[in-house]
Amino acid sequence: MSNTSLYPTYARADLTFERGEGVWLEASDGTRYLDFAAGIAVNGLGHAHPHLVATLTGQAEKLWHVSNVFRIPDQERLAERLCAASFADRVFFTNSGSEAIEGAIKTARRYHFVTGNPERYRLITFEGAFHGRTLGAIAAGGQAKYLEGFGPRVEGFDQVPFGDIEALKAAIGPETAGVLIEPIQGEGGIRPLPHGDLKRIREICDEAGILLLLDEVQCGIGRTGRLFAHEWAGITPDILAAAKGIGGGFPVGACMATEEAAKGMTLGTHGSTYGGNPLAMAVANAVLDVVLEPGFFERVSRLGLTLKQKLAGLVDSHPEVFETIRGEGLMLGIKCRVAPADVVAAARDQKLLTVGAGDNVLRLLPPMIVTEEEIDAAVARLDAAANDIETRIAENRRGAAE
């Protein structure tokens, strides 16, 4: 890794890319990589999608940015389209997932403030969660490795074990404003919450008079085969944070809410300098043009099942490397028996890009435009990577025995 003036906050691979097309990235030396990381679920429509490129360049020649003190027609249009396709009645646009989560937290607290219960400001969150990198978001996530060294933890979050319904019920008190949960934990290791558990959490929130907040920053915008992952459970939240795939690579996020939950977010209570500017809104509308096409979600589900079945075959072939498969649609994880960083590196040697996660999991998040042939190519490369790892394991055993 070369020395740079950047914060050394990432363990960056010594790779630079010049261009991308569809599911492929081309490095500066001309080597082509199959991209099954997609910028951690950001490039949902792949690289240089023609409709997104045409929209972005067209908008760039007209207008990039105006403040939210003016009306932005494409922002209003995108909000209307998102609401029409979901549970929501109101949308606030942001620059990132973390900012969307912050907006969701503020919306929940403000709701209870204006309904005469200002003491209700605490949110119940879950072990293994990842809600972003801002001070509020790392407090909500509750992971020690992200909190360490950043001073007092932002107050107002109570964490319980993932999926532990009884612990959740016990944690609800007179100060509880709501429950914040990812339907599928991404950073936490592609851990889906059973649909029945999500339904039960919805019921518990209703019984307690508190709000259900969903973090769909990674699992939303079509990745599981529905616009939002919670739709599989047949429930709706009160507030939802979305980002990553919503801009197809352009930094955009959204905090979405029902009319009731959003009623405290009145004039002057919140804002964003860049959130929802014309350039971002044009691209996000273009993403929706593609994602909301008839048959798009069904195709994601079908290809996700194909990939899952082929990965299951890999698990059977390489029991020393892989343990099990989990996830939904094209948001899949392989729980490994070796360090996932080793698998990421071995796959990269085979010109396949993947990304690690918590709970010893390798994440596979290909662009949703991936083809069956590209899935076959990715599985073949992952098979070769596993063979390399098994060879090293065997060599280490021989070395230890000698």
Short mmCIF file of C-alpha atoms in Angstrom, two decimals:
data_model
loop_
_atom_site.label_atom_id
_atom_site.label_comp_id
_atom_site.label_asym_id
_atom_site.label_seq_id
_atom_site.Cartn_x
_atom_site.Cartn_y
_atom_site.Cartn_z
CA MET A 1 0.00 0.00 0.00
CA SER A 2 1.49 3.34 -1.02
CA ASN A 3 1.81 6.16 1.48
CA THR A 4 -0.67 8.99 0.88
CA SER A 5 -1.92 12.08 2.68
CA LEU A 6 -5.28 10.44 3.31
CA TYR A 7 -6.48 9.42 6.75
CA PRO A 8 -5.31 5.81 7.13
CA THR A 9 -8.80 4.70 8.13
CA TYR A 10 -9.11 2.02 5.44
CA ALA A 11 -7.03 -1.11 4.79
CA ARG A 12 -7.06 -0.29 1.09
CA ALA A 13 -6.13 -2.92 -1.49
CA ASP A 14 -3.32 -1.73 -3.75
CA LEU A 15 -5.62 -1.49 -6.74
CA THR A 16 -6.87 1.45 -8.78
CA PHE A 17 -9.63 1.28 -11.33
CA GLU A 18 -9.89 3.30 -14.53
CA ARG A 19 -13.38 2.45 -15.72
CA GLY A 20 -16.34 0.19 -15.24
CA GLU A 21 -19.02 -1.30 -17.45
CA GLY A 22 -21.93 -3.30 -16.12
CA VAL A 23 -20.67 -5.88 -13.63
CA TRP A 24 -17.04 -5.40 -14.65
CA LEU A 25 -14.29 -3.08 -13.46
CA GLU A 26 -11.06 -2.42 -15.33
CA ALA A 27 -7.90 -1.70 -13.33
CA SER A 28 -5.31 0.84 -14.39
CA ASP A 29 -3.16 -1.98 -15.82
CA GLY A 30 -6.06 -3.18 -17.97
CA THR A 31 -6.96 -6.21 -15.82
CA ARG A 32 -10.69 -6.86 -15.68
CA TYR A 33 -12.40 -7.75 -12.40
CA LEU A 34 -15.85 -9.19 -11.85
CA ASP A 35 -17.43 -6.87 -9.30
CA PHE A 36 -19.55 -8.77 -6.77
CA ALA A 37 -19.09 -6.07 -4.13
CA ALA A 38 -20.68 -3.21 -6.11
CA GLY A 39 -19.28 -0.55 -3.82
CA ILE A 40 -20.96 -2.43 -0.93
CA ALA A 41 -24.37 -2.56 -2.60
CA VAL A 42 -24.16 0.98 -4.00
CA ASN A 43 -23.74 0.24 -7.71
CA GLY A 44 -27.04 -1.60 -7.90
CA LEU A 45 -27.30 -1.06 -11.64
CA GLY A 46 -23.63 -1.71 -12.29
CA HIS A 47 -21.06 0.67 -13.70
CA ALA A 48 -21.77 3.28 -16.39
CA HIS A 49 -25.40 2.24 -16.84
CA PRO A 50 -26.44 3.98 -20.09
CA HIS A 51 -29.65 5.48 -18.65
CA LEU A 52 -27.85 6.83 -15.58
CA VAL A 53 -24.96 8.21 -17.63
CA ALA A 54 -27.32 9.98 -20.04
CA THR A 55 -29.35 11.41 -17.16
CA LEU A 56 -26.30 12.55 -15.20
CA THR A 57 -24.59 14.23 -18.15
CA GLY A 58 -27.82 15.84 -19.28
CA GLN A 59 -28.49 17.26 -15.83
CA ALA A 60 -24.85 18.31 -15.36
CA GLU A 61 -25.19 20.60 -18.37
CA LYS A 62 -28.28 22.26 -16.89
CA LEU A 63 -28.14 22.63 -13.10
CA TRP A 64 -26.11 20.97 -10.34
CA HIS A 65 -27.19 22.52 -7.09
CA VAL A 66 -29.63 24.92 -5.55
CA SER A 67 -30.45 25.23 -1.88
CA ASN A 68 -33.48 23.57 -0.39
CA VAL A 69 -34.87 27.04 0.24
CA PHE A 70 -36.14 26.72 -3.34
CA ARG A 71 -38.48 24.14 -4.84
CA ILE A 72 -36.64 21.35 -6.69
CA PRO A 73 -39.11 19.67 -9.08
CA ASP A 74 -37.15 16.42 -9.45
CA GLN A 75 -36.96 16.17 -5.64
CA GLU A 76 -40.73 16.44 -5.35
CA ARG A 77 -41.14 13.91 -8.17
CA LEU A 78 -38.75 11.41 -6.56
CA ALA A 79 -40.51 11.75 -3.20
CA GLU A 80 -43.89 11.16 -4.85
CA ARG A 81 -42.60 8.07 -6.66
CA LEU A 82 -41.01 6.60 -3.52
CA CYS A 83 -44.19 7.20 -1.54
CA ALA A 84 -46.37 5.71 -4.27
CA ALA A 85 -44.23 2.56 -4.27
CA SER A 86 -43.97 2.17 -0.50
CA PHE A 87 -45.57 2.68 2.92
CA ALA A 88 -44.34 6.28 3.19
CA ASP A 89 -46.15 9.62 2.93
CA ARG A 90 -43.15 11.92 3.47
CA VAL A 91 -39.48 11.88 2.44
CA PHE A 92 -36.42 13.86 3.50
CA PHE A 93 -33.40 13.51 1.20
CA THR A 94 -29.86 13.26 2.52
CA ASN A 95 -26.32 12.72 1.24
CA SER A 96 -25.66 9.38 2.91
CA GLY A 97 -27.06 6.47 4.85
CA SER A 98 -25.70 7.81 8.14
CA GLU A 99 -27.49 11.10 7.56
CA ALA A 100 -30.68 9.21 6.71
CA ILE A 101 -30.38 7.29 10.00
CA GLU A 102 -29.84 10.53 11.91
CA GLY A 103 -32.97 11.90 10.25
CA ALA A 104 -34.89 8.77 11.27
CA ILE A 105 -33.75 9.08 14.89
CA LYS A 106 -34.68 12.76 15.02
CA THR A 107 -38.07 12.06 13.40
CA ALA A 108 -38.88 9.45 16.06
CA ARG A 109 -37.84 11.66 18.95
CA ARG A 110 -39.68 14.65 17.53
CA TYR A 111 -42.85 12.60 17.04
CA HIS A 112 -43.05 11.85 20.73
CA PHE A 113 -42.16 15.44 21.60
CA VAL A 114 -45.09 16.89 19.63
CA THR A 115 -47.49 14.21 20.87
CA GLY A 116 -46.88 15.21 24.47
CA ASN A 117 -44.36 12.54 25.43
CA PRO A 118 -40.98 14.31 25.31
CA GLU A 119 -39.58 11.76 27.77
CA ARG A 120 -39.76 9.13 25.03
CA TYR A 121 -36.43 9.59 23.24
CA ARG A 122 -34.66 6.23 23.61
CA LEU A 123 -34.40 3.66 20.82
CA ILE A 124 -33.91 -0.07 21.21
CA THR A 125 -31.31 -1.42 18.79
CA PHE A 126 -29.75 -4.84 18.24
CA GLU A 127 -26.41 -6.54 18.76
CA GLY A 128 -24.40 -6.74 15.53
CA ALA A 129 -26.15 -3.72 14.02
CA PHE A 130 -24.41 -1.19 11.84
CA HIS A 131 -26.20 2.11 11.25
CA GLY A 132 -23.37 4.31 9.99
CA ARG A 133 -20.34 6.28 11.16
CA THR A 134 -21.67 9.51 12.64
CA LEU A 135 -21.63 9.87 16.42
CA GLY A 136 -25.35 9.13 16.69
CA ALA A 137 -25.13 6.23 14.25
CA ILE A 138 -22.23 4.49 16.01
CA ALA A 139 -24.09 4.88 19.29
CA ALA A 140 -27.15 3.27 17.72
CA GLY A 141 -25.01 0.44 16.32
CA GLY A 142 -23.42 -0.07 19.70
CA GLN A 143 -20.30 -1.87 18.45
CA ALA A 144 -17.32 -1.26 20.71
CA LYS A 145 -14.82 -1.21 17.83
CA TYR A 146 -16.57 1.79 16.30
CA LEU A 147 -17.19 3.60 19.60
CA GLU A 148 -13.70 3.32 21.06
CA GLY A 149 -11.84 6.60 21.47
CA PHE A 150 -14.62 8.92 20.43
CA GLY A 151 -15.59 10.22 23.84
CA PRO A 152 -18.89 9.76 25.64
CA ARG A 153 -21.35 7.65 23.71
CA VAL A 154 -24.37 9.57 22.45
CA GLU A 155 -27.05 8.74 24.97
CA GLY A 156 -30.42 7.23 24.22
CA PHE A 157 -29.87 3.72 22.85
CA ASP A 158 -30.58 0.38 24.55
CA GLN A 159 -29.22 -2.69 22.83
CA VAL A 160 -30.59 -6.22 22.99
CA PRO A 161 -29.46 -9.49 21.33
CA PHE A 162 -30.41 -9.77 17.63
CA GLY A 163 -33.80 -11.40 17.25
CA ASP A 164 -34.37 -11.81 21.01
CA ILE A 165 -38.04 -10.87 21.26
CA GLU A 166 -38.29 -11.38 25.02
CA ALA A 167 -35.25 -9.15 25.62
CA LEU A 168 -36.82 -6.53 23.37
CA LYS A 169 -40.07 -6.58 25.34
CA ALA A 170 -38.19 -6.35 28.62
CA ALA A 171 -36.18 -3.35 27.40
CA ILE A 172 -39.24 -1.23 26.61
CA GLY A 173 -39.74 1.43 29.26
CA PRO A 174 -41.43 4.80 29.74
CA GLU A 175 -38.58 6.53 27.87
CA THR A 176 -38.65 4.25 24.82
CA ALA A 177 -39.46 6.04 21.56
CA GLY A 178 -39.11 3.10 19.21
CA VAL A 179 -37.21 0.14 17.84
CA LEU A 180 -34.52 0.50 15.16
CA ILE A 181 -33.56 -2.64 13.24
CA GLU A 182 -32.14 -3.82 9.91
CA PRO A 183 -34.40 -6.48 8.32
CA ILE A 184 -31.14 -8.03 7.12
CA GLN A 185 -27.96 -7.07 8.92
CA GLY A 186 -25.33 -6.26 6.29
CA GLU A 187 -22.14 -5.31 8.08
CA GLY A 188 -23.23 -7.65 10.86
CA GLY A 189 -22.83 -10.63 8.55
CA ILE A 190 -25.88 -10.86 6.22
CA ARG A 191 -28.11 -11.96 9.10
CA PRO A 192 -31.78 -11.91 8.02
CA LEU A 193 -34.36 -11.39 10.72
CA PRO A 194 -37.06 -14.09 10.31
CA HIS A 195 -40.22 -12.60 8.80
CA GLY A 196 -42.24 -13.80 11.79
CA ASP A 197 -39.92 -11.93 14.16
CA LEU A 198 -40.31 -8.72 12.18
CA LYS A 199 -44.09 -9.12 12.32
CA ARG A 200 -43.92 -9.68 16.08
CA ILE A 201 -41.73 -6.57 16.54
CA ARG A 202 -44.32 -4.56 14.59
CA GLU A 203 -47.03 -5.84 16.94
CA ILE A 204 -44.92 -5.08 20.03
CA CYS A 205 -44.35 -1.51 18.86
CA ASP A 206 -48.08 -1.04 18.30
CA GLU A 207 -48.93 -2.49 21.71
CA ALA A 208 -46.40 -0.20 23.43
CA GLY A 209 -47.31 2.92 21.45
CA ILE A 210 -43.79 3.26 20.06
CA LEU A 211 -42.42 3.54 16.53
CA LEU A 212 -40.79 0.95 14.29
CA LEU A 213 -37.75 2.30 12.45
CA LEU A 214 -36.12 0.20 9.74
CA ASP A 215 -32.59 0.62 8.45
CA GLU A 216 -32.75 -0.45 4.80
CA VAL A 217 -29.65 1.45 3.77
CA GLN A 218 -28.06 -1.74 2.41
CA CYS A 219 -30.99 -4.12 1.87
CA GLY A 220 -33.39 -1.65 0.23
CA ILE A 221 -33.99 -0.49 -3.37
CA GLY A 222 -34.59 -3.89 -4.92
CA ARG A 223 -31.65 -5.87 -3.58
CA THR A 224 -33.76 -8.61 -2.01
CA GLY A 225 -36.24 -8.83 -4.88
CA ARG A 226 -38.66 -6.27 -3.44
CA LEU A 227 -38.28 -2.49 -3.34
CA PHE A 228 -37.71 -2.84 0.42
CA ALA A 229 -36.80 -6.00 2.34
CA HIS A 230 -39.54 -5.58 4.98
CA GLU A 231 -42.17 -6.16 2.31
CA TRP A 232 -41.37 -9.90 2.45
CA ALA A 233 -42.68 -9.92 6.04
CA GLY A 234 -45.95 -8.22 5.09
CA ILE A 235 -45.48 -5.34 7.50
CA THR A 236 -44.82 -1.63 7.20
CA PRO A 237 -42.58 0.55 9.38
CA ASP A 238 -43.27 4.04 10.67
CA ILE A 239 -39.88 5.38 9.54
CA LEU A 240 -37.27 3.97 7.15
CA ALA A 241 -33.74 4.97 6.18
CA ALA A 242 -32.57 4.20 2.62
CA ALA A 243 -29.36 5.00 0.75
CA LYS A 244 -26.66 3.04 -1.13
CA GLY A 245 -28.59 1.69 -4.14
CA ILE A 246 -30.94 4.67 -4.37
CA GLY A 247 -28.36 6.75 -6.26
CA GLY A 248 -26.63 3.96 -8.19
CA GLY A 249 -23.25 5.42 -7.19
CA PHE A 250 -24.27 9.04 -6.70
CA PRO A 251 -24.34 9.95 -2.97
CA VAL A 252 -28.02 10.09 -2.00
CA GLY A 253 -30.00 8.91 0.98
CA ALA A 254 -33.58 9.21 2.14
CA CYS A 255 -35.48 9.23 5.41
CA MET A 256 -39.03 8.09 4.70
CA ALA A 257 -41.96 8.19 7.11
CA THR A 258 -45.71 7.97 7.44
CA GLU A 259 -47.63 11.23 7.72
CA GLU A 260 -48.23 10.50 11.42
CA ALA A 261 -44.62 9.67 12.27
CA ALA A 262 -43.32 12.71 10.38
CA LYS A 263 -45.70 15.20 11.94
CA GLY A 264 -43.07 16.62 14.28
CA MET A 265 -40.67 17.52 11.47
CA THR A 266 -41.98 21.00 10.91
CA LEU A 267 -40.42 24.18 9.54
CA GLY A 268 -36.87 24.66 10.80
CA THR A 269 -36.53 21.34 12.65
CA HIS A 270 -34.13 19.75 10.15
CA GLY A 271 -32.13 20.50 7.04
CA SER A 272 -29.35 19.50 4.65
CA THR A 273 -27.13 21.63 2.45
CA TYR A 274 -26.67 19.15 -0.38
CA GLY A 275 -29.40 16.59 0.30
CA GLY A 276 -31.83 16.34 -2.60
CA ASN A 277 -30.06 18.71 -4.98
CA PRO A 278 -30.96 18.62 -8.69
CA LEU A 279 -28.00 16.48 -9.75
CA ALA A 280 -28.68 13.82 -7.12
CA MET A 281 -32.42 13.81 -7.74
CA ALA A 282 -32.02 13.38 -11.50
CA VAL A 283 -29.84 10.32 -11.00
CA ALA A 284 -32.05 8.82 -8.29
CA ASN A 285 -35.12 9.23 -10.50
CA ALA A 286 -33.20 7.44 -13.27
CA VAL A 287 -32.45 4.57 -10.89
CA LEU A 288 -36.14 4.27 -10.08
CA ASP A 289 -36.94 4.28 -13.82
CA VAL A 290 -35.02 1.01 -14.08
CA VAL A 291 -35.77 -0.59 -10.73
CA LEU A 292 -39.52 -0.04 -11.00
CA GLU A 293 -39.73 -1.54 -14.50
CA PRO A 294 -42.11 -4.53 -14.59
CA GLY A 295 -40.24 -7.75 -13.95
CA PHE A 296 -37.12 -6.17 -12.41
CA PHE A 297 -37.71 -7.47 -8.87
CA GLU A 298 -38.73 -10.92 -10.14
CA ARG A 299 -35.45 -11.12 -12.07
CA VAL A 300 -33.47 -10.19 -8.95
CA SER A 301 -35.24 -12.94 -7.00
CA ARG A 302 -34.63 -15.52 -9.73
CA LEU A 303 -30.95 -14.69 -10.12
CA GLY A 304 -30.52 -14.51 -6.36
CA LEU A 305 -31.88 -18.05 -6.08
CA THR A 306 -29.57 -19.20 -8.87
CA LEU A 307 -26.55 -17.68 -7.13
CA LYS A 308 -27.60 -19.13 -3.77
CA GLN A 309 -27.93 -22.63 -5.21
CA LYS A 310 -24.54 -22.47 -6.89
CA LEU A 311 -22.92 -21.15 -3.71
CA ALA A 312 -24.47 -24.03 -1.77
CA GLY A 313 -22.61 -26.34 -4.13
CA LEU A 314 -19.39 -24.51 -3.29
CA VAL A 315 -20.02 -25.02 0.42
CA ASP A 316 -20.40 -28.75 -0.20
CA SER A 317 -17.17 -28.81 -2.24
CA HIS A 318 -15.08 -26.81 0.21
CA PRO A 319 -16.16 -27.70 3.76
CA GLU A 320 -12.84 -26.52 5.21
CA VAL A 321 -13.35 -23.02 3.78
CA PHE A 322 -17.11 -22.43 3.76
CA GLU A 323 -19.80 -23.27 6.29
CA THR A 324 -23.22 -22.05 5.13
CA ILE A 325 -25.11 -19.57 2.92
CA ARG A 326 -27.58 -16.94 4.06
CA GLY A 327 -29.34 -13.88 2.75
CA GLU A 328 -32.11 -12.91 0.35
CA GLY A 329 -32.13 -12.04 -3.35
CA LEU A 330 -28.77 -10.65 -4.44
CA MET A 331 -27.70 -9.86 -0.88
CA LEU A 332 -25.96 -13.08 0.08
CA GLY A 333 -23.35 -14.06 2.62
CA ILE A 334 -21.15 -17.13 3.00
CA LYS A 335 -20.20 -17.91 6.57
CA CYS A 336 -16.57 -19.01 6.39
CA ARG A 337 -14.47 -21.41 8.43
CA VAL A 338 -11.40 -19.29 7.65
CA ALA A 339 -10.95 -15.54 8.00
CA PRO A 340 -13.19 -13.84 5.40
CA ALA A 341 -10.36 -11.40 4.67
CA ASP A 342 -8.35 -14.38 3.39
CA VAL A 343 -11.22 -15.34 1.07
CA VAL A 344 -11.61 -11.75 -0.13
CA ALA A 345 -7.88 -11.67 -0.98
CA ALA A 346 -7.92 -15.10 -2.65
CA ALA A 347 -10.98 -14.13 -4.70
CA ARG A 348 -9.29 -10.89 -5.71
CA ASP A 349 -6.34 -12.94 -6.95
CA GLN A 350 -8.90 -14.68 -9.19
CA LYS A 351 -10.14 -11.26 -10.37
CA LEU A 352 -13.37 -11.41 -8.37
CA LEU A 353 -14.25 -8.57 -6.00
CA THR A 354 -16.17 -9.37 -2.80
CA VAL A 355 -16.39 -7.81 0.66
CA GLY A 356 -16.13 -9.15 4.20
CA ALA A 357 -18.59 -8.66 7.05
CA GLY A 358 -19.02 -9.48 10.72
CA ASP A 359 -19.68 -12.97 12.06
CA ASN A 360 -16.95 -14.41 9.78
CA VAL A 361 -19.01 -13.80 6.64
CA LEU A 362 -18.09 -13.06 3.04
CA ARG A 363 -20.60 -10.76 1.36
CA LEU A 364 -21.69 -11.14 -2.28
CA LEU A 365 -23.55 -8.05 -3.49
CA PRO A 366 -23.39 -8.08 -7.30
CA PRO A 367 -25.05 -5.36 -9.36
CA MET A 368 -28.68 -6.32 -9.86
CA ILE A 369 -28.17 -6.35 -13.63
CA VAL A 370 -25.86 -9.39 -13.31
CA THR A 371 -26.42 -12.19 -15.84
CA GLU A 372 -26.46 -15.97 -15.30
CA GLU A 373 -23.19 -16.21 -17.24
CA GLU A 374 -21.56 -13.70 -14.88
CA ILE A 375 -22.88 -15.64 -11.89
CA ASP A 376 -21.29 -18.78 -13.32
CA ALA A 377 -18.01 -16.90 -13.81
CA ALA A 378 -18.07 -15.57 -10.25
CA VAL A 379 -18.75 -18.99 -8.75
CA ALA A 380 -15.93 -20.51 -10.82
CA ARG A 381 -13.53 -17.84 -9.54
CA LEU A 382 -14.66 -18.34 -5.96
CA ASP A 383 -14.14 -22.08 -6.43
CA ALA A 384 -10.57 -21.42 -7.60
CA ALA A 385 -10.01 -19.11 -4.62
CA ALA A 386 -11.21 -21.84 -2.23
CA ASN A 387 -8.87 -24.33 -3.91
CA ASP A 388 -5.95 -21.97 -3.27
CA ILE A 389 -6.92 -21.61 0.39
CA GLU A 390 -7.25 -25.38 0.78
CA THR A 391 -3.80 -25.83 -0.74
CA ARG A 392 -2.34 -23.43 1.81
CA ILE A 393 -4.19 -25.20 4.64
CA ALA A 394 -2.73 -28.55 3.49
CA GLU A 395 0.77 -27.07 3.23
CA ASN A 396 0.50 -25.65 6.74
CA ARG A 397 -0.60 -29.04 8.04
CA ARG A 398 2.37 -30.75 6.39
CA GLY A 399 4.69 -28.07 7.78
CA ALA A 400 3.32 -28.55 11.29
CA ALA A 401 3.71 -32.34 11.04
CA GLU A 402 7.34 -32.20 9.91
#
